[in-house]
Coordinates of C-alpha atoms and ligand atoms in Angstrom, one line a residue:
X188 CA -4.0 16.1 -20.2
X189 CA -0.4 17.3 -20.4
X190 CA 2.6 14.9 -22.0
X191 CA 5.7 15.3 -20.0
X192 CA 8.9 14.0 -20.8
X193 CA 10.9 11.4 -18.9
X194 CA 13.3 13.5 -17.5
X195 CA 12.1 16.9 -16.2
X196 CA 12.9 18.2 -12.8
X197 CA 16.2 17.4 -11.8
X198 CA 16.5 14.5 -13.9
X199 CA 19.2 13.8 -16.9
X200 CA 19.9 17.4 -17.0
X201 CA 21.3 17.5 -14.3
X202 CA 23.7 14.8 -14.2
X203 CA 21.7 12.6 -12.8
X204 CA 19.7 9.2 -14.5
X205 CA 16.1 8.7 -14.4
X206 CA 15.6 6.1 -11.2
X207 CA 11.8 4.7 -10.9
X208 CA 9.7 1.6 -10.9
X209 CA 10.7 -0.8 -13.3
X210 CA 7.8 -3.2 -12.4
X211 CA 5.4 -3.8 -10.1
X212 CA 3.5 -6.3 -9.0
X213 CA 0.5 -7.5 -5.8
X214 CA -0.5 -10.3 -3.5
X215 CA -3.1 -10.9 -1.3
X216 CA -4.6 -13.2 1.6
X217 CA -6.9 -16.4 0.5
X218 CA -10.5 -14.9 1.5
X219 CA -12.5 -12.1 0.9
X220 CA -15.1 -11.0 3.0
X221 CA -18.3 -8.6 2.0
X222 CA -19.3 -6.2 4.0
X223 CA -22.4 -7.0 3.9
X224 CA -21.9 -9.5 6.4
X225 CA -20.9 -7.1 8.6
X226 CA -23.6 -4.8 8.0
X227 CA -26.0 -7.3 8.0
X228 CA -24.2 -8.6 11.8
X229 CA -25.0 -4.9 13.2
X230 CA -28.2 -4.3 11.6
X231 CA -26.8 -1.4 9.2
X232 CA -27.3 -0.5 6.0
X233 CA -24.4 -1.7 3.5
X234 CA -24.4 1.5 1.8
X235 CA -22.7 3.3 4.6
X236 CA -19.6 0.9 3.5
X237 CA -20.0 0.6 0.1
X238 CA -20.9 4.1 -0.7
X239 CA -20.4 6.1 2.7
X240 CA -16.7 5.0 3.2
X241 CA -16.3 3.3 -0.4
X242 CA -15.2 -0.5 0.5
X243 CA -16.9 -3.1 -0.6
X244 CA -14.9 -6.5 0.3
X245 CA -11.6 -6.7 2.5
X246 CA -9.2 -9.9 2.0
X247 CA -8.3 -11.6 5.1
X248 CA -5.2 -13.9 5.4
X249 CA -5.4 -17.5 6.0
X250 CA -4.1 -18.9 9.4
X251 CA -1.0 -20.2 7.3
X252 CA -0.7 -16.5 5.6
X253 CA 1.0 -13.4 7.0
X254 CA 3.0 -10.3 5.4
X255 CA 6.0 -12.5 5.0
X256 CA 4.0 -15.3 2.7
X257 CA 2.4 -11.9 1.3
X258 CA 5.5 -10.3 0.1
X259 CA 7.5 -13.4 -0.8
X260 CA 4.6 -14.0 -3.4
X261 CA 4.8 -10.7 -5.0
X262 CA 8.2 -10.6 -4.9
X263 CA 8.6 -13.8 -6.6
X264 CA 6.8 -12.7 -9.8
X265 CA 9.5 -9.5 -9.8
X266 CA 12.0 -11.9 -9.7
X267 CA 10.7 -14.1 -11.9
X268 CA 10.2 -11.4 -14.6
X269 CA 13.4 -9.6 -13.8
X270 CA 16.2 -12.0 -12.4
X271 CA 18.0 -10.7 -9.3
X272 CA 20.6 -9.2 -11.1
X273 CA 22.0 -5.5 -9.7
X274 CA 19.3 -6.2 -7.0
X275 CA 22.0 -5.3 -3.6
X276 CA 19.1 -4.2 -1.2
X277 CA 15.7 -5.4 -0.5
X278 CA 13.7 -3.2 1.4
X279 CA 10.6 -4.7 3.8
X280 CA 8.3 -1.8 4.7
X281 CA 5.5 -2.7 6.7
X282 CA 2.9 -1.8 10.0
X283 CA 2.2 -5.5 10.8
X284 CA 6.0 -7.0 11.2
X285 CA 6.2 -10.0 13.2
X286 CA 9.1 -10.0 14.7
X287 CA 11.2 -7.0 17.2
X288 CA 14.4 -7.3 16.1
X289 CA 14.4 -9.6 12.7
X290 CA 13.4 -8.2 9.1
X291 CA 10.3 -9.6 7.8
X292 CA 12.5 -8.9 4.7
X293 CA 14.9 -11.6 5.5
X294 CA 13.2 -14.4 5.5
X295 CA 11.6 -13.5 2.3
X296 CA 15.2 -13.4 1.5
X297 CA 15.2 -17.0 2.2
X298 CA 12.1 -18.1 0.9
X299 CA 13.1 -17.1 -3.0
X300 CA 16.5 -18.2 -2.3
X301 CA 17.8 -14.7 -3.2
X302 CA 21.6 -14.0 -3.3
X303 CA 23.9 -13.2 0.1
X304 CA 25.4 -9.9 -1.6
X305 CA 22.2 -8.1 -0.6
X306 CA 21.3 -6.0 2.3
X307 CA 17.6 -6.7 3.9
X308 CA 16.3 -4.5 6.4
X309 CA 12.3 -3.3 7.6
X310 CA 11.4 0.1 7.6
X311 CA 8.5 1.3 9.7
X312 CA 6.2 4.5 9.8
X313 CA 2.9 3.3 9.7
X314 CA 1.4 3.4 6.3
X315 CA 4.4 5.8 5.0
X316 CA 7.1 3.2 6.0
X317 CA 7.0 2.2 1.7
X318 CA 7.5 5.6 0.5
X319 CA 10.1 6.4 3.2
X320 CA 11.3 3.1 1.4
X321 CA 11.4 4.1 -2.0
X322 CA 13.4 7.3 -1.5
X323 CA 16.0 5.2 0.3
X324 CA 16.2 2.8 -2.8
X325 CA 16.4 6.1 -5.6
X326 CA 19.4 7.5 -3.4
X327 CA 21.2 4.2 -3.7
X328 CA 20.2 4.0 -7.5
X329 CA 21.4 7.7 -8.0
X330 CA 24.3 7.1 -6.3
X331 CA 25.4 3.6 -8.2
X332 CA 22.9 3.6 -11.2
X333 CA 24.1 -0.3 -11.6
X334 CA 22.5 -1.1 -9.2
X335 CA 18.6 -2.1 -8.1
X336 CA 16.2 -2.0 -5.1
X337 CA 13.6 -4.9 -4.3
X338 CA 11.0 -3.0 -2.4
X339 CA 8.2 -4.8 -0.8
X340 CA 5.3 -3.4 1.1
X341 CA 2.9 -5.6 3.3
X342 CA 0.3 -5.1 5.9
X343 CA -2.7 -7.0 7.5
X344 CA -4.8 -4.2 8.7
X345 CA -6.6 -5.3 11.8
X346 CA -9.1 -3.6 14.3
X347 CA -10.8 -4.7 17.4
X348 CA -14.1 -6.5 16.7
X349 CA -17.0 -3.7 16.6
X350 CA -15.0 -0.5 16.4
X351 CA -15.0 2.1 13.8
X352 CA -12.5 1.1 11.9
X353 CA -14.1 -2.3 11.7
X354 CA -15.0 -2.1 8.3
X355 CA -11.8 -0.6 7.1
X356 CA -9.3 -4.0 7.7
X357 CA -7.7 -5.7 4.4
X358 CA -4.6 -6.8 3.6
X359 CA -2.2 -7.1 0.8
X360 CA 1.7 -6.7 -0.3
X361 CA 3.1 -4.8 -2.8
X362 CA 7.2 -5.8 -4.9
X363 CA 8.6 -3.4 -6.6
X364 CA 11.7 -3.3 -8.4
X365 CA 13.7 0.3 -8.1
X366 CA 16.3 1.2 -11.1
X367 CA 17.9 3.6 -13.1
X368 CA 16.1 4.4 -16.7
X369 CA 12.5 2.0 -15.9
X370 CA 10.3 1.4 -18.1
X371 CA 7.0 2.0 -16.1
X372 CA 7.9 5.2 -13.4
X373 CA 9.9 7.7 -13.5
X374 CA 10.3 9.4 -10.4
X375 CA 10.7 13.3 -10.0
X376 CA 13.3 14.6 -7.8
X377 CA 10.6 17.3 -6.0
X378 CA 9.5 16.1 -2.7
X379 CA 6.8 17.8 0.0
X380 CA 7.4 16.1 3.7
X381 CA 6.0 16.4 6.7
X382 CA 6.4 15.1 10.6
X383 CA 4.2 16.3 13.5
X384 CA 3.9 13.9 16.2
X385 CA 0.0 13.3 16.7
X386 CA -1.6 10.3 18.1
X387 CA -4.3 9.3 15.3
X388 CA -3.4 5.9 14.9
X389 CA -1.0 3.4 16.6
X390 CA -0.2 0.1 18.1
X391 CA 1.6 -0.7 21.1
X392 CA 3.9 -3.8 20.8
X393 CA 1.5 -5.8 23.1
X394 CA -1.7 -5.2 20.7
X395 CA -2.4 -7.2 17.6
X396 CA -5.1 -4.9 16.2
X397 CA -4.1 -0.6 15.8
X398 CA -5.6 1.9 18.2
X399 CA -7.6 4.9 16.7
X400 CA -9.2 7.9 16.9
X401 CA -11.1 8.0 13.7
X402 CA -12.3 11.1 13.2
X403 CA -9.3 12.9 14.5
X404 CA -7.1 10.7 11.6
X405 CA -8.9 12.0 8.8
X406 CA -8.1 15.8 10.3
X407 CA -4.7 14.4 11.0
X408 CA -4.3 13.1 7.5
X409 CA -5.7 16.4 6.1
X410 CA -2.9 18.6 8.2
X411 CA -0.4 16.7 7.0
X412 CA -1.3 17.0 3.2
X413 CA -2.3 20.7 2.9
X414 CA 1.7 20.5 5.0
X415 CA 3.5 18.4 2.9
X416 CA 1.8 20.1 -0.6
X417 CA 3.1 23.5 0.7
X418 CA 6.8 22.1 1.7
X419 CA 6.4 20.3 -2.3
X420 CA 5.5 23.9 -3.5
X421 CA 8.3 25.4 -1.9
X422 CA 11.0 22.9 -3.0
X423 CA 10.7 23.3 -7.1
X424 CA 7.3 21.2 -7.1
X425 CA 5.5 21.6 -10.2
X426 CA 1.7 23.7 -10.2
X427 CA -1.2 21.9 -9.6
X428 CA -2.7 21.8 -13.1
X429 CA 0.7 20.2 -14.3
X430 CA -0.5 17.0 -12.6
X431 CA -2.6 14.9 -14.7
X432 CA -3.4 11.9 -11.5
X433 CA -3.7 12.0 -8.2
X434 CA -2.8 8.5 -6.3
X435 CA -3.6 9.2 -2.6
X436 CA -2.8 6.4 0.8
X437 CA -6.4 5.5 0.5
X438 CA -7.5 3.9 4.5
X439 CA -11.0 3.6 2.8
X440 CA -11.1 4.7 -0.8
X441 CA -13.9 8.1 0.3
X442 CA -11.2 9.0 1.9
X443 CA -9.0 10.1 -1.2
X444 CA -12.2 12.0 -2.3
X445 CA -11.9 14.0 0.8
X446 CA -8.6 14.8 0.3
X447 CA -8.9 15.8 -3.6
X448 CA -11.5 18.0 -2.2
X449 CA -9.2 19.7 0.4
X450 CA -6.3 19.7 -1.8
X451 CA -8.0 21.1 -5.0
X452 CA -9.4 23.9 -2.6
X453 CA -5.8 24.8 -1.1
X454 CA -4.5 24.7 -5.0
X455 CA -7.5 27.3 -5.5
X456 CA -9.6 25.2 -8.1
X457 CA -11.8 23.4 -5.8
X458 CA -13.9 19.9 -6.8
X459 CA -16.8 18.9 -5.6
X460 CA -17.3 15.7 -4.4
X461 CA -18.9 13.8 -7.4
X462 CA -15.6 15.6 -9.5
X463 CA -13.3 14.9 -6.8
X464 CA -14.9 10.7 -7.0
X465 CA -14.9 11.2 -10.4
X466 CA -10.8 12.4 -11.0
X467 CA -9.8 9.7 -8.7
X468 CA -12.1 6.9 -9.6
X469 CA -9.3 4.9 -11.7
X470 CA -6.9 4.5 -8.8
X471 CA -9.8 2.6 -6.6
X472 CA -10.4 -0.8 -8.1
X473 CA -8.0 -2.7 -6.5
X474 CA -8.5 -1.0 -2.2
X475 CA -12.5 -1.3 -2.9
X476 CA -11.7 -4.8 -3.1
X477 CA -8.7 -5.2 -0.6
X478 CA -9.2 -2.9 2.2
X479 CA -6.8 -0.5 4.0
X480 CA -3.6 -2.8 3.4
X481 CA -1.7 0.3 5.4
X482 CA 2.1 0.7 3.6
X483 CA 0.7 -1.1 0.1
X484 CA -2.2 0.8 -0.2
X485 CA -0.9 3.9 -2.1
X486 CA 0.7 1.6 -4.4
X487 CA -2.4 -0.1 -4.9
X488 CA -4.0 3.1 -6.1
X489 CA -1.6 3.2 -8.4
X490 CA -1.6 -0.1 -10.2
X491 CA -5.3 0.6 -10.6
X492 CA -4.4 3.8 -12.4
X493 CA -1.8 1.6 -14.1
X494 CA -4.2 -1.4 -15.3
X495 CA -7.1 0.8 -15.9
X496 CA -8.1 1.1 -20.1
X497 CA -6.4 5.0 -19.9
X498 CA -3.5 5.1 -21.6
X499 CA -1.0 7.3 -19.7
X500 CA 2.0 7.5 -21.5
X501 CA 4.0 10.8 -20.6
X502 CA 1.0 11.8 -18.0
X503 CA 2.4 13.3 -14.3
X504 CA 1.3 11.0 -11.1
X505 CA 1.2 12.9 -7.8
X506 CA 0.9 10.6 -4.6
X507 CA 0.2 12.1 -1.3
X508 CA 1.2 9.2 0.8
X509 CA 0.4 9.4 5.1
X510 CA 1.4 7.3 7.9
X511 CA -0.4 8.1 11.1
X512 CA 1.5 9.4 13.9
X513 CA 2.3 11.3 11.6
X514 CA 4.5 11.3 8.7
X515 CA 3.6 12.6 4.6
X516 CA 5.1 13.0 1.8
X517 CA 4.1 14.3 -1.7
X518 CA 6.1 13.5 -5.0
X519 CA 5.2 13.0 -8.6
X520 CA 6.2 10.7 -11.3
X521 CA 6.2 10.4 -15.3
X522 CA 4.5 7.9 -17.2
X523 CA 7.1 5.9 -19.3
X524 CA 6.9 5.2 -23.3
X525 CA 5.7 1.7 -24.0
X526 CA 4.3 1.6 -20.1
X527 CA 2.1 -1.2 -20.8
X528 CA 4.1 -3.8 -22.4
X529 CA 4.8 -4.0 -18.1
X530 CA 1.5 -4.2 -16.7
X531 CA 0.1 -7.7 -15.3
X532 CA -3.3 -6.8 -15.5
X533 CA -4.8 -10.2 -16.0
X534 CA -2.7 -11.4 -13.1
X535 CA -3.8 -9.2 -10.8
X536 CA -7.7 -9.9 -11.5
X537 CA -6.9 -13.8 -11.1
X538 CA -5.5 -13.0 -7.9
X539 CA -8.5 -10.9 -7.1
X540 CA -10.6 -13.8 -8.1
X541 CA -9.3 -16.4 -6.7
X542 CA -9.6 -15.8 -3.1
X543 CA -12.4 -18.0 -1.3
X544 CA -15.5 -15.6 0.4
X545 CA -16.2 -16.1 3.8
X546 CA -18.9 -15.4 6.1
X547 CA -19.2 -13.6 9.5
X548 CA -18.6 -16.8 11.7
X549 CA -15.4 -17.3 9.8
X550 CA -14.1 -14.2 10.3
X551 CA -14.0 -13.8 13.4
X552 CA -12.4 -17.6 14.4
X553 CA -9.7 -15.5 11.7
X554 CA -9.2 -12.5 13.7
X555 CA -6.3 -12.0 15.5
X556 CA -8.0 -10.6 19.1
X557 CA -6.7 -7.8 20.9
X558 CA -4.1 -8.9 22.5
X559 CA -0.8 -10.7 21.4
X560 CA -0.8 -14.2 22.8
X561 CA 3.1 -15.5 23.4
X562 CA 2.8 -19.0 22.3
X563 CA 6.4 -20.8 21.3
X564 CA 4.7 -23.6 20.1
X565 CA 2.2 -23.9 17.2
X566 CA 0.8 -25.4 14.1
X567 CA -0.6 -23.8 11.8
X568 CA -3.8 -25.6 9.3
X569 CA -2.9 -25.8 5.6
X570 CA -5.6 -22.8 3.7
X571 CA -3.6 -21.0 1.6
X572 CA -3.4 -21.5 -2.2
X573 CA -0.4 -19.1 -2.7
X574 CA 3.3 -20.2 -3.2
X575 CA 4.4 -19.8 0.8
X576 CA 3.3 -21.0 3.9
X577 CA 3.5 -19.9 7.4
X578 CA 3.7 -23.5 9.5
X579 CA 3.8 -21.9 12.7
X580 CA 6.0 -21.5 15.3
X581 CA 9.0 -23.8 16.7
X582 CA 10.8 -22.5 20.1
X583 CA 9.8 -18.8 19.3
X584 CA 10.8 -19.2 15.6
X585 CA 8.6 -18.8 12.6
X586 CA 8.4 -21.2 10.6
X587 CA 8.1 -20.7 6.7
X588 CA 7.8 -23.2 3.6
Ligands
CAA779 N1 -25.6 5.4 2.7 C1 -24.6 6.2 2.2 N2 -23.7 6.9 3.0 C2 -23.8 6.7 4.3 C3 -24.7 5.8 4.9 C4 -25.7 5.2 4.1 N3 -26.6 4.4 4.5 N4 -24.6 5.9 6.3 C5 -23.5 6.7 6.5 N5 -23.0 7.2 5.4 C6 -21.9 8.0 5.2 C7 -21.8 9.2 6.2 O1 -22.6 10.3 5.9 C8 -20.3 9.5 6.1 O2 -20.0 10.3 5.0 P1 -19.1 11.6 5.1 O3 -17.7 11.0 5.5 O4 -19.0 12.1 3.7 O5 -19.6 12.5 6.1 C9 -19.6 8.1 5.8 O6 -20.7 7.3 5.4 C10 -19.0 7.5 7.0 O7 -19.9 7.5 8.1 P2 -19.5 7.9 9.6 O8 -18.7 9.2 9.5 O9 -20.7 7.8 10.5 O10 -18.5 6.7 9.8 P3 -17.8 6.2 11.1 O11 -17.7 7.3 12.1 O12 -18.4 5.0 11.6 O13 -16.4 5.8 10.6 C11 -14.1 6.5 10.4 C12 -15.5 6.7 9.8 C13 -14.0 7.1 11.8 C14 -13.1 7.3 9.5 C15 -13.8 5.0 10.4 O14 -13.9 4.5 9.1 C16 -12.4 4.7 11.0 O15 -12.2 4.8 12.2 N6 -11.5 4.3 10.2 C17 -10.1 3.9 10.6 C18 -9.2 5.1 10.7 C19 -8.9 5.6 9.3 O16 -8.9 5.0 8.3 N7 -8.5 6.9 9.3 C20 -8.1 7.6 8.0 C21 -7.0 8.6 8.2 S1 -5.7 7.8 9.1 C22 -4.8 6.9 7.8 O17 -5.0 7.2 6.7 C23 -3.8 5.9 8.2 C24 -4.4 4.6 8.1 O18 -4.3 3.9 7.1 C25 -5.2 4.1 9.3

């Protein structure tokens, strides 16, 4: 493993201060769900989940939970750790928003009683929407290095009942805090992208759970990172073998093994698949347990890497983040000094552990349905545990407490 210092690339050399993650931090839904109730409900073997696609529970959301009570908890603990100082924008990325025209981001806004002086908006790109996030918030800190980004990712990944991607549902949020000189990530200026409009994955306004042709996403996801490694190449990205970790969008974590594999082969020193499971294996704890939680997940990955026992002080990170449809993007980030004294390891496994297992009768009354149902008028039951509530709905309005 390499050391790299904090500002290589176009960093302090050029002018320009060190902008990254300063800390970082998840939430979840109340239950979790095995999947061997769901093997067990179509008379399949587990290990097609657990091994075949690599999952082994996914949280579900209580009927009082959503991304809103999601992100407000995670965000609360940056805040809490932090202050709201410098913060001037919060950022709301998310698959799953719950509302046409208003930020999800706003009433989060509300609900830790942030200051006025802020901008809130959503941004949306299926599960890129975060990262398309992030760069927004290092332009703003590169051009006014005062000033700090809350970023928040949420999703509740939902399929119809008996589909492929079934097994693949979760949920979770993601708050980070964006700022000049942090002390956990700093990111490099090098960026890969790529756009080609596909139809992999989607969900018309009408639906509650995503549309997809499975097999034809995981070719779509591979296009787009052999695409956006190529454009990261050709724009000052460093060689392969300068990159110590790999945090891929992991949908279901075998997933990132197939893409090690294809991207180790395009880099010409190919893995096989117990090397390519074995490279990645740090950065999977925390989806295993959550499912596909869409704009989080990448982040996810990386708080794994980040809580694992490695130490990875000065170490390169290079996500490969995709959002169906399609839009990818390939970066890499250094490893700070004194990383760990930032980590909320123990935190994150209580969170892990606190939420309630369900069975399969459960789960379904908990799913959503296809379709959307308009109701202006609702209650919701009291479930969660977590700091925030969803009440329900007043005249059309969502209610949060
Ligand atoms: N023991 C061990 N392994 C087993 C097994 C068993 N008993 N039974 C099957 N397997 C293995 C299979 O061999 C297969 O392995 P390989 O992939 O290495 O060939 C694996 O388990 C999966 O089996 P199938 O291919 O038969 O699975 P499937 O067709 O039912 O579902 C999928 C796979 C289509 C990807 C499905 O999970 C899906 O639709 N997922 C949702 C879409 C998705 O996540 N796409 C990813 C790219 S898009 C994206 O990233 C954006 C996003 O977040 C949605």
């Amino acid at each position: 493993m390499s050391t790299h210092t904090n500002h290589e690339q176009a960093g302090e050399e050029a002018g320009v201060p060190t902008a990254g993650i300063q800390d970082i931090a998840f939430a979840t839904g109340h239950y979790s769900f095995d999947l061997k109730n769901l093997a067990d409900q179509h008379e399949i073997d587990v290990n097609k989940f657990y091994v075949g696609i690599g999952q082994e529970t996914m949280s579900i959301p209580a009927s009082d939970e959503d991304i809103v009570t999601m992100g407000a908890a995670a965000a609360q603990r940056i805040i809490e750790r932090n202050g709201t100082e410098g913060i001037r924008t919060l950022l709301f990325a998310t698959e799953s928003g719950i509302d046409q025209s208003k930020s999800a981001g706003v009433y989060v806004h509300g609900l830790l009683k942030l200051p006025r002086e802020i901008r809130t908006i959503e941004t949306k790109m299926a599960c890129y929407g975060a990262i398309g996030a992030l760069q927004m918030a290092l332009g703003l800190v590169a051009r006014n290095p005062k000033e700090k980004v809350l970023v928040i990712a949420a999703d509740v990944a939902r399929y119809d009942i008996d589909t492929s991607g079934e097994p693949t549902q979760g949920a979770a949020a993601v708050a980070f805090l964006v700022q000049a000189s942090p002390d956990i990530l700093a990111i490099e200026s090098s960026q890969g992208v790529y756009t080609s409009d596909v139809q992999d994955f989607w969900r018309p306004n009408f639906r509650n759970t995503a549309l997809v042709d499975g097999k034809f996403s995981v070719g779509a996801y591979m296009d787009a990172l052999v695409g956006a490694w190529h454009d990261y190449r050709d724009h000052d990205g460093v060689d392969f073998d300068e990159i110590d970790w790999f945090c891929y969008h992991q949908p279901f974590t075998k997933m990132a093994v197939k893409a090690h594999m294809r991207l180790t082969r395009e880099a010409g020193v190919p893995l096989d698949k117990p090397e390519a499971a074995q490279a990645l294996e740090p950065t999977f704890g925390y989806n295993k347990q959550l499912g596909n939680s869409y704009s989080a997940s990448i982040f996810l990955g990386f708080l794994a890497l980040l809580d694992s026992e490695t130490d990875l002080e000065g170490q390169r990170v290079g996500f490969f983040s995709y959002g169906s449809g399609a839009v990818a993007e390939f970066f890499t980030g250094i490893i700070q000094p004194g990383y760990r004294k930032h980590l909320r390891a123990q935190e994150h496994q209580a969170i892990l552990d606190a939420r309630v297992p369900i069975g399969y009768d459960r789960y379904r009354v908990l799913h959503p349905g296809t379709l959307v149902q308009p109701l202006d008028n609702y209650r919701t039951e009291r479930e969660t545990q977590g700091p925030f509530r969803f009440e329900g709905v007043s005249e059309g309005s969502r209610l949060y407490r």
